Amino acid sequence: DIDALMTYMSGLVELKNWSVLNEKLPEYLIIHPEELFFKEIYIQSLFEMKLFKDLVQFVENYPADFSYNIRFKIIMAYYRLGNIEGAYSMLTVPSIDYEYSYWLLALEIYMQIGDDEQVKSCIKRMYAVFPEKMKETKDKYNSLTQLFTLS
């Protein structure tokens, strides 16, 4: 029964039992290849185990319309592997509903790609959405700008 299986998998996620999930999910994905729930939990388990190369390979072999939280993990995996172009290709322009950490990651990727228009737009929107956190971002942006001008 797929509902019981999903409940079991959700329990393993709550327990943060990533190794068991990582072991079992490939089998369930063969049985239920179209089930987004299993794909997203598998991506989460790979991310939590820092298996970024496996995560990126899985996403490239099994693309889907992933949720915002999973998309963030995919982008971060590309970023951690140094594949800035891959991270950029998965990036969606942040919206007001996105967490601050996503906005920061997007800003860093835009800066590294050299998308100055998106850098400026992102910073302006971050001031509007997260005014209390922008001092930290401003300092980080200035440090990154100095780093990029040195190279």
GROMACS .gro file of C-alpha atoms in nm, residues 12-130:
model
  119
   12LEU     CA    1   1.213   0.804   0.874
   13VAL     CA    2   1.247   1.168   0.764
   14GLU     CA    3   1.124   1.287   1.105
   15LEU     CA    4   1.380   1.058   1.270
   16LYS     CA    5   1.646   1.189   1.028
   17ASN     CA    6   1.733   0.830   0.942
   18TRP     CA    7   1.900   0.928   0.614
   19SER     CA    8   2.105   0.611   0.570
   20VAL     CA    9   1.795   0.385   0.578
   21LEU     CA   10   1.613   0.621   0.342
   22ASN     CA   11   1.911   0.629   0.110
   23GLU     CA   12   1.920   0.250   0.109
   24LYS     CA   13   1.545   0.188   0.058
   25LEU     CA   14   1.436   0.468  -0.174
   26PRO     CA   15   1.605   0.352  -0.496
   27GLU     CA   16   1.397   0.033  -0.475
   28TYR     CA   17   1.075   0.231  -0.421
   29LEU     CA   18   1.162   0.464  -0.705
   30ILE     CA   19   1.183   0.165  -0.941
   31ILE     CA   20   0.837   0.051  -0.828
   32HIS     CA   21   0.688   0.404  -0.828
   33PRO     CA   22   0.900   0.604  -1.080
   34GLU     CA   23   0.647   0.886  -1.120
   35GLU     CA   24   0.590   0.945  -0.748
   36LEU     CA   25   0.729   1.293  -0.668
   37PHE     CA   26   0.710   1.221  -0.294
   38PHE     CA   27   0.977   0.948  -0.318
   39LYS     CA   28   1.198   1.157  -0.548
   40GLU     CA   29   1.192   1.451  -0.308
   41ILE     CA   30   1.267   1.241  -0.001
   42TYR     CA   31   1.552   1.072  -0.186
   43ILE     CA   32   1.697   1.412  -0.280
   44GLN     CA   33   1.662   1.526   0.080
   45SER     CA   34   1.841   1.215   0.208
   46LEU     CA   35   2.125   1.257  -0.042
   47PHE     CA   36   2.155   1.622   0.057
   48GLU     CA   37   2.162   1.547   0.429
   49MET     CA   38   2.430   1.284   0.373
   50LYS     CA   39   2.627   1.539   0.164
   51LEU     CA   40   2.620   1.309  -0.139
   52PHE     CA   41   2.598   1.609  -0.371
   53LYS     CA   42   2.736   1.434  -0.678
   54ASP     CA   43   2.477   1.155  -0.646
   55LEU     CA   44   2.204   1.413  -0.590
   56VAL     CA   45   2.292   1.610  -0.905
   57GLN     CA   46   2.317   1.290  -1.109
   58PHE     CA   47   1.976   1.176  -0.983
   59VAL     CA   48   1.813   1.511  -1.067
   60GLU     CA   49   1.965   1.511  -1.414
   61ASN     CA   50   1.838   1.156  -1.477
   62TYR     CA   51   1.494   1.209  -1.321
   63PRO     CA   52   1.389   1.572  -1.369
   64ALA     CA   53   1.061   1.684  -1.213
   65ASP     CA   54   0.880   1.994  -1.094
   66PHE     CA   55   1.029   1.989  -0.745
   67SER     CA   56   0.900   2.190  -0.450
   68TYR     CA   57   1.078   2.509  -0.345
   69ASN     CA   58   1.255   2.342  -0.048
   70ILE     CA   59   1.388   2.058  -0.262
   71ARG     CA   60   1.484   2.297  -0.540
   72PHE     CA   61   1.695   2.488  -0.285
   73LYS     CA   62   1.877   2.164  -0.194
   74ILE     CA   63   1.941   2.089  -0.562
   75ILE     CA   64   2.080   2.437  -0.625
   76MET     CA   65   2.297   2.409  -0.314
   77ALA     CA   66   2.429   2.070  -0.429
   78TYR     CA   67   2.536   2.217  -0.765
   79TYR     CA   68   2.690   2.510  -0.578
   80ARG     CA   69   2.880   2.284  -0.334
   81LEU     CA   70   3.022   2.092  -0.631
   82GLY     CA   71   3.145   2.418  -0.782
   83ASN     CA   72   2.902   2.389  -1.072
   84ILE     CA   73   2.784   2.749  -1.067
   85GLU     CA   74   2.630   2.725  -1.414
   86GLY     CA   75   2.426   2.422  -1.304
   87ALA     CA   76   2.312   2.608  -0.992
   88TYR     CA   77   2.221   2.911  -1.204
   89SER     CA   78   2.021   2.697  -1.446
   90MET     CA   79   1.808   2.562  -1.158
   91LEU     CA   80   1.765   2.901  -0.992
   92THR     CA   81   1.428   3.070  -0.991
   93VAL     CA   82   1.403   3.438  -0.914
   94PRO     CA   83   1.329   3.459  -0.541
   95SER     CA   84   0.985   3.571  -0.432
   96ILE     CA   85   0.857   3.716  -0.108
   97ASP     CA   86   0.766   3.365   0.011
   98TYR     CA   87   1.124   3.235  -0.015
   99GLU     CA   88   1.349   3.208   0.287
  100TYR     CA   89   1.635   3.450   0.341
  101SER     CA   90   1.891   3.173   0.284
  102TYR     CA   91   1.757   3.120  -0.069
  103TRP     CA   92   1.787   3.491  -0.144
  104LEU     CA   93   2.150   3.490  -0.023
  105LEU     CA   94   2.234   3.186  -0.233
  106ALA     CA   95   2.068   3.343  -0.537
  107LEU     CA   96   2.265   3.664  -0.480
  108GLU     CA   97   2.595   3.475  -0.460
  109ILE     CA   98   2.517   3.279  -0.776
  110TYR     CA   99   2.413   3.592  -0.966
  111MET     CA  100   2.739   3.757  -0.858
  112GLN     CA  101   2.953   3.461  -0.963
  113ILE     CA  102   2.780   3.432  -1.300
  114GLY     CA  103   2.819   3.806  -1.353
  115ASP     CA  104   2.447   3.876  -1.389
  116ASP     CA  105   2.473   4.236  -1.266
  117GLU     CA  106   2.111   4.314  -1.346
  118GLN     CA  107   1.989   4.029  -1.123
  119VAL     CA  108   2.240   4.123  -0.850
  120LYS     CA  109   2.100   4.477  -0.835
  121SER     CA  110   1.741   4.357  -0.853
  122CYS     CA  111   1.796   4.094  -0.585
  123ILE     CA  112   1.957   4.342  -0.346
  124LYS     CA  113   1.677   4.597  -0.394
  125ARG     CA  114   1.412   4.333  -0.331
  126MET     CA  115   1.601   4.196  -0.031
  127TYR     CA  116   1.595   4.543   0.128
  128ALA     CA  117   1.218   4.546   0.082
  129VAL     CA  118   1.154   4.191   0.205
  130PHE     CA  119   1.424   4.158   0.475
   0.00000   0.00000   0.00000
